[in-house]
């Protein structure tokens, strides 16, 4: 078994502990994998934007490889659940367990209308856009309605008043229509 001395930590290690490098005499880097990874980690911690920009440039130059990797990742068992869990944590700072317990506290459906989620689509996490504070779990329609009314309680109140006012007119018109239909017989 071939051994090699790491130039960074000074430890003798098996060749498998070194990354391949075609420019080296023995075909391996001069630093071991552990030292190389630590250096990469430290470099990222110092200035993460360099690595982020490099990855974005590579992705823009290799869209077919990016899409192939995404397809492969989505095909793995449990990928959809992991993706959902990652999204909830990244965007709202909550776990799947917290989402599920909020949904259970609401009776399993939309906080506003009570609509239950479809098996293939989950309900939306509603949050205050200025503070990021999670308020509840809503269906698509109720979540969009809040956004359409700019999350303004006064506008929502006016909309409710408008519906109440016109609901009475609609009931009267419907009763008149039914009465006329009975007379025509």
PDB file of C-alpha atoms in Angstrom, residues 7-177:
ATOM      1  CA  UNK A   7       2.690  18.911   2.981  1.00  0.00           C
ATOM      2  CA  UNK A   8       0.217  20.739   5.259  1.00  0.00           C
ATOM      3  CA  UNK A   9      -0.313  18.528   8.308  1.00  0.00           C
ATOM      4  CA  UNK A  10       2.933  16.526   7.968  1.00  0.00           C
ATOM      5  CA  UNK A  11       1.166  13.174   8.403  1.00  0.00           C
ATOM      6  CA  UNK A  12       1.951  10.011   6.397  1.00  0.00           C
ATOM      7  CA  UNK A  13      -1.284   8.781   4.811  1.00  0.00           C
ATOM      8  CA  UNK A  14      -2.418   6.209   2.250  1.00  0.00           C
ATOM      9  CA  UNK A  15      -2.681   7.507  -1.332  1.00  0.00           C
ATOM     10  CA  UNK A  16      -6.473   7.207  -1.196  1.00  0.00           C
ATOM     11  CA  UNK A  17      -6.401  10.033   1.377  1.00  0.00           C
ATOM     12  CA  UNK A  18      -5.223  12.441  -1.386  1.00  0.00           C
ATOM     13  CA  UNK A  19      -7.224  13.862  -4.289  1.00  0.00           C
ATOM     14  CA  UNK A  20      -6.113  13.021  -7.827  1.00  0.00           C
ATOM     15  CA  UNK A  21      -4.136  15.720  -9.635  1.00  0.00           C
ATOM     16  CA  UNK A  22      -2.826  15.071 -13.144  1.00  0.00           C
ATOM     17  CA  UNK A  23       0.027  17.601 -12.825  1.00  0.00           C
ATOM     18  CA  UNK A  24       1.702  15.800  -9.914  1.00  0.00           C
ATOM     19  CA  UNK A  25       4.396  13.149 -10.354  1.00  0.00           C
ATOM     20  CA  UNK A  26       2.420  10.486  -8.448  1.00  0.00           C
ATOM     21  CA  UNK A  27      -0.977  11.735  -9.747  1.00  0.00           C
ATOM     22  CA  UNK A  28      -2.103  13.001  -6.312  1.00  0.00           C
ATOM     23  CA  UNK A  29      -2.270  16.445  -4.674  1.00  0.00           C
ATOM     24  CA  UNK A  30       0.419  17.361  -2.144  1.00  0.00           C
ATOM     25  CA  UNK A  31      -2.120  18.062   0.619  1.00  0.00           C
ATOM     26  CA  UNK A  32      -4.431  15.385   2.022  1.00  0.00           C
ATOM     27  CA  UNK A  33      -8.217  15.496   1.566  1.00  0.00           C
ATOM     28  CA  UNK A  34      -8.776  16.616   5.166  1.00  0.00           C
ATOM     29  CA  UNK A  35      -6.358  19.560   4.850  1.00  0.00           C
ATOM     30  CA  UNK A  36      -7.742  20.489   1.437  1.00  0.00           C
ATOM     31  CA  UNK A  37     -11.322  20.470   2.726  1.00  0.00           C
ATOM     32  CA  UNK A  38     -10.350  22.560   5.760  1.00  0.00           C
ATOM     33  CA  UNK A  39      -8.646  25.105   3.484  1.00  0.00           C
ATOM     34  CA  UNK A  40     -11.751  25.265   1.227  1.00  0.00           C
ATOM     35  CA  UNK A  41     -14.003  25.667   4.267  1.00  0.00           C
ATOM     36  CA  UNK A  42     -11.852  28.476   5.689  1.00  0.00           C
ATOM     37  CA  UNK A  43     -11.719  30.216   2.305  1.00  0.00           C
ATOM     38  CA  UNK A  44     -15.524  30.050   2.009  1.00  0.00           C
ATOM     39  CA  UNK A  45     -16.003  31.318   5.574  1.00  0.00           C
ATOM     40  CA  UNK A  46     -13.756  34.305   4.804  1.00  0.00           C
ATOM     41  CA  UNK A  47     -15.521  35.307   1.559  1.00  0.00           C
ATOM     42  CA  UNK A  48     -18.502  33.144   0.539  1.00  0.00           C
ATOM     43  CA  UNK A  49     -19.405  35.413  -2.393  1.00  0.00           C
ATOM     44  CA  UNK A  50     -16.368  34.234  -4.389  1.00  0.00           C
ATOM     45  CA  UNK A  51     -17.554  30.627  -4.267  1.00  0.00           C
ATOM     46  CA  UNK A  52     -21.183  31.585  -4.933  1.00  0.00           C
ATOM     47  CA  UNK A  53     -20.184  33.613  -8.006  1.00  0.00           C
ATOM     48  CA  UNK A  54     -17.972  30.770  -9.269  1.00  0.00           C
ATOM     49  CA  UNK A  55     -20.828  28.266  -8.945  1.00  0.00           C
ATOM     50  CA  UNK A  56     -23.277  30.613 -10.683  1.00  0.00           C
ATOM     51  CA  UNK A  57     -20.839  31.121 -13.572  1.00  0.00           C
ATOM     52  CA  UNK A  58     -20.390  27.350 -13.922  1.00  0.00           C
ATOM     53  CA  UNK A  59     -24.165  26.774 -13.822  1.00  0.00           C
ATOM     54  CA  UNK A  60     -24.735  29.430 -16.505  1.00  0.00           C
ATOM     55  CA  UNK A  61     -22.045  27.840 -18.706  1.00  0.00           C
ATOM     56  CA  UNK A  62     -23.309  24.243 -18.162  1.00  0.00           C
ATOM     57  CA  UNK A  63     -27.140  24.298 -18.084  1.00  0.00           C
ATOM     58  CA  UNK A  64     -27.434  20.744 -19.461  1.00  0.00           C
ATOM     59  CA  UNK A  65     -25.299  19.350 -16.616  1.00  0.00           C
ATOM     60  CA  UNK A  66     -27.276  21.367 -14.047  1.00  0.00           C
ATOM     61  CA  UNK A  67     -30.602  20.038 -15.384  1.00  0.00           C
ATOM     62  CA  UNK A  68     -29.298  16.469 -15.490  1.00  0.00           C
ATOM     63  CA  UNK A  69     -28.176  16.733 -11.864  1.00  0.00           C
ATOM     64  CA  UNK A  70     -31.539  18.200 -10.844  1.00  0.00           C
ATOM     65  CA  UNK A  71     -33.446  15.404 -12.610  1.00  0.00           C
ATOM     66  CA  UNK A  72     -31.235  12.817 -10.920  1.00  0.00           C
ATOM     67  CA  UNK A  73     -31.784  14.425  -7.496  1.00  0.00           C
ATOM     68  CA  UNK A  74     -35.579  14.614  -7.987  1.00  0.00           C
ATOM     69  CA  UNK A  75     -35.679  10.922  -8.964  1.00  0.00           C
ATOM     70  CA  UNK A  76     -34.240   9.786  -5.619  1.00  0.00           C
ATOM     71  CA  UNK A  77     -36.677   8.349  -3.064  1.00  0.00           C
ATOM     72  CA  UNK A  78     -37.860  10.980  -0.580  1.00  0.00           C
ATOM     73  CA  UNK A  79     -36.579  13.869  -2.714  1.00  0.00           C
ATOM     74  CA  UNK A  80     -39.914  15.715  -2.684  1.00  0.00           C
ATOM     75  CA  UNK A  81     -40.139  15.572   1.128  1.00  0.00           C
ATOM     76  CA  UNK A  82     -36.527  16.731   1.520  1.00  0.00           C
ATOM     77  CA  UNK A  83     -37.125  19.560  -0.932  1.00  0.00           C
ATOM     78  CA  UNK A  84     -40.258  20.657   0.974  1.00  0.00           C
ATOM     79  CA  UNK A  85     -38.423  20.488   4.303  1.00  0.00           C
ATOM     80  CA  UNK A  86     -35.515  22.513   2.890  1.00  0.00           C
ATOM     81  CA  UNK A  87     -37.898  25.119   1.452  1.00  0.00           C
ATOM     82  CA  UNK A  88     -39.807  25.545   4.726  1.00  0.00           C
ATOM     83  CA  UNK A  89     -36.599  25.954   6.719  1.00  0.00           C
ATOM     84  CA  UNK A  90     -34.896  28.251   4.210  1.00  0.00           C
ATOM     85  CA  UNK A  91     -37.877  30.552   3.569  1.00  0.00           C
ATOM     86  CA  UNK A  92     -39.807  30.518   6.864  1.00  0.00           C
ATOM     87  CA  UNK A  93     -37.424  29.034   9.447  1.00  0.00           C
ATOM     88  CA  UNK A  94     -39.823  26.213  10.367  1.00  0.00           C
ATOM     89  CA  UNK A  95     -39.530  22.440  10.240  1.00  0.00           C
ATOM     90  CA  UNK A  96     -41.971  19.977   8.670  1.00  0.00           C
ATOM     91  CA  UNK A  97     -42.997  19.023  12.224  1.00  0.00           C
ATOM     92  CA  UNK A  98     -43.826  22.649  13.080  1.00  0.00           C
ATOM     93  CA  UNK A  99     -45.784  23.003   9.823  1.00  0.00           C
ATOM     94  CA  UNK A 100     -47.741  19.819  10.565  1.00  0.00           C
ATOM     95  CA  UNK A 101     -48.515  20.857  14.157  1.00  0.00           C
ATOM     96  CA  UNK A 102     -49.730  24.298  12.967  1.00  0.00           C
ATOM     97  CA  UNK A 103     -51.931  22.591  10.399  1.00  0.00           C
ATOM     98  CA  UNK A 104     -53.277  20.202  13.063  1.00  0.00           C
ATOM     99  CA  UNK A 105     -54.058  23.133  15.413  1.00  0.00           C
ATOM    100  CA  UNK A 106     -56.089  24.672  12.547  1.00  0.00           C
ATOM    101  CA  UNK A 107     -58.109  21.495  12.105  1.00  0.00           C
ATOM    102  CA  UNK A 108     -56.114  20.218   9.137  1.00  0.00           C
ATOM    103  CA  UNK A 109     -57.256  22.874   6.656  1.00  0.00           C
ATOM    104  CA  UNK A 110     -56.951  26.520   5.665  1.00  0.00           C
ATOM    105  CA  UNK A 111     -57.100  28.857   8.670  1.00  0.00           C
ATOM    106  CA  UNK A 112     -59.612  31.133   6.897  1.00  0.00           C
ATOM    107  CA  UNK A 113     -61.940  28.920   4.828  1.00  0.00           C
ATOM    108  CA  UNK A 114     -61.158  25.472   6.247  1.00  0.00           C
ATOM    109  CA  UNK A 115     -60.407  23.983   2.815  1.00  0.00           C
ATOM    110  CA  UNK A 116     -58.409  20.762   3.188  1.00  0.00           C
ATOM    111  CA  UNK A 117     -55.192  20.299   1.205  1.00  0.00           C
ATOM    112  CA  UNK A 118     -55.179  18.086  -1.868  1.00  0.00           C
ATOM    113  CA  UNK A 119     -53.027  14.955  -1.528  1.00  0.00           C
ATOM    114  CA  UNK A 120     -50.541  16.238  -4.109  1.00  0.00           C
ATOM    115  CA  UNK A 121     -50.388  19.920  -3.057  1.00  0.00           C
ATOM    116  CA  UNK A 122     -49.705  21.325   0.394  1.00  0.00           C
ATOM    117  CA  UNK A 123     -51.223  24.493   1.816  1.00  0.00           C
ATOM    118  CA  UNK A 124     -49.252  27.748   1.857  1.00  0.00           C
ATOM    119  CA  UNK A 125     -47.397  29.218   4.817  1.00  0.00           C
ATOM    120  CA  UNK A 126     -48.767  32.714   5.386  1.00  0.00           C
ATOM    121  CA  UNK A 127     -46.344  35.230   6.838  1.00  0.00           C
ATOM    122  CA  UNK A 128     -46.079  38.940   7.509  1.00  0.00           C
ATOM    123  CA  UNK A 129     -43.965  40.332   4.689  1.00  0.00           C
ATOM    124  CA  UNK A 130     -42.519  43.135   6.786  1.00  0.00           C
ATOM    125  CA  UNK A 131     -41.431  41.020   9.793  1.00  0.00           C
ATOM    126  CA  UNK A 132     -41.236  37.522   8.277  1.00  0.00           C
ATOM    127  CA  UNK A 133     -43.363  36.220  11.198  1.00  0.00           C
ATOM    128  CA  UNK A 134     -45.366  33.101  10.274  1.00  0.00           C
ATOM    129  CA  UNK A 135     -49.110  33.645  10.900  1.00  0.00           C
ATOM    130  CA  UNK A 136     -50.751  30.423   9.754  1.00  0.00           C
ATOM    131  CA  UNK A 137     -51.390  27.939   6.977  1.00  0.00           C
ATOM    132  CA  UNK A 138     -53.710  29.039   4.149  1.00  0.00           C
ATOM    133  CA  UNK A 139     -55.059  27.646   0.904  1.00  0.00           C
ATOM    134  CA  UNK A 140     -53.885  29.207  -2.351  1.00  0.00           C
ATOM    135  CA  UNK A 141     -57.046  31.314  -2.777  1.00  0.00           C
ATOM    136  CA  UNK A 142     -57.065  32.779   0.734  1.00  0.00           C
ATOM    137  CA  UNK A 143     -53.308  33.421   0.672  1.00  0.00           C
ATOM    138  CA  UNK A 144     -53.601  35.270  -2.652  1.00  0.00           C
ATOM    139  CA  UNK A 145     -56.679  37.185  -1.463  1.00  0.00           C
ATOM    140  CA  UNK A 146     -54.696  38.602   1.458  1.00  0.00           C
ATOM    141  CA  UNK A 147     -51.948  39.651  -0.924  1.00  0.00           C
ATOM    142  CA  UNK A 148     -54.458  41.156  -3.374  1.00  0.00           C
ATOM    143  CA  UNK A 149     -55.904  43.257  -0.522  1.00  0.00           C
ATOM    144  CA  UNK A 150     -52.327  44.294   0.396  1.00  0.00           C
ATOM    145  CA  UNK A 151     -52.799  42.661   3.837  1.00  0.00           C
ATOM    146  CA  UNK A 152     -54.850  45.746   4.756  1.00  0.00           C
ATOM    147  CA  UNK A 153     -57.616  45.017   7.326  1.00  0.00           C
ATOM    148  CA  UNK A 154     -59.525  48.195   6.323  1.00  0.00           C
ATOM    149  CA  UNK A 155     -59.688  47.068   2.675  1.00  0.00           C
ATOM    150  CA  UNK A 156     -60.776  43.584   3.721  1.00  0.00           C
ATOM    151  CA  UNK A 157     -63.511  45.137   5.904  1.00  0.00           C
ATOM    152  CA  UNK A 158     -64.742  47.253   2.994  1.00  0.00           C
ATOM    153  CA  UNK A 159     -64.797  44.159   0.772  1.00  0.00           C
ATOM    154  CA  UNK A 160     -66.851  42.273   3.372  1.00  0.00           C
ATOM    155  CA  UNK A 161     -69.287  45.210   3.616  1.00  0.00           C
ATOM    156  CA  UNK A 162     -69.562  45.344  -0.161  1.00  0.00           C
ATOM    157  CA  UNK A 163     -70.419  41.635  -0.323  1.00  0.00           C
ATOM    158  CA  UNK A 164     -72.992  41.955   2.471  1.00  0.00           C
ATOM    159  CA  UNK A 165     -74.647  44.925   0.767  1.00  0.00           C
ATOM    160  CA  UNK A 166     -74.878  43.162  -2.583  1.00  0.00           C
ATOM    161  CA  UNK A 167     -75.817  39.800  -1.084  1.00  0.00           C
ATOM    162  CA  UNK A 168     -79.103  41.319   0.140  1.00  0.00           C
ATOM    163  CA  UNK A 169     -79.814  42.710  -3.337  1.00  0.00           C
ATOM    164  CA  UNK A 170     -79.052  39.335  -4.895  1.00  0.00           C
ATOM    165  CA  UNK A 171     -81.450  37.583  -2.458  1.00  0.00           C
ATOM    166  CA  UNK A 172     -84.233  40.036  -3.311  1.00  0.00           C
ATOM    167  CA  UNK A 173     -83.633  39.624  -7.039  1.00  0.00           C
ATOM    168  CA  UNK A 174     -83.637  35.832  -6.700  1.00  0.00           C
ATOM    169  CA  UNK A 175     -86.905  35.898  -4.702  1.00  0.00           C
ATOM    170  CA  UNK A 176     -88.505  38.205  -7.310  1.00  0.00           C
ATOM    171  CA  UNK A 177     -87.354  35.887 -10.122  1.00  0.00           C
TER     172      UNK A 177
END
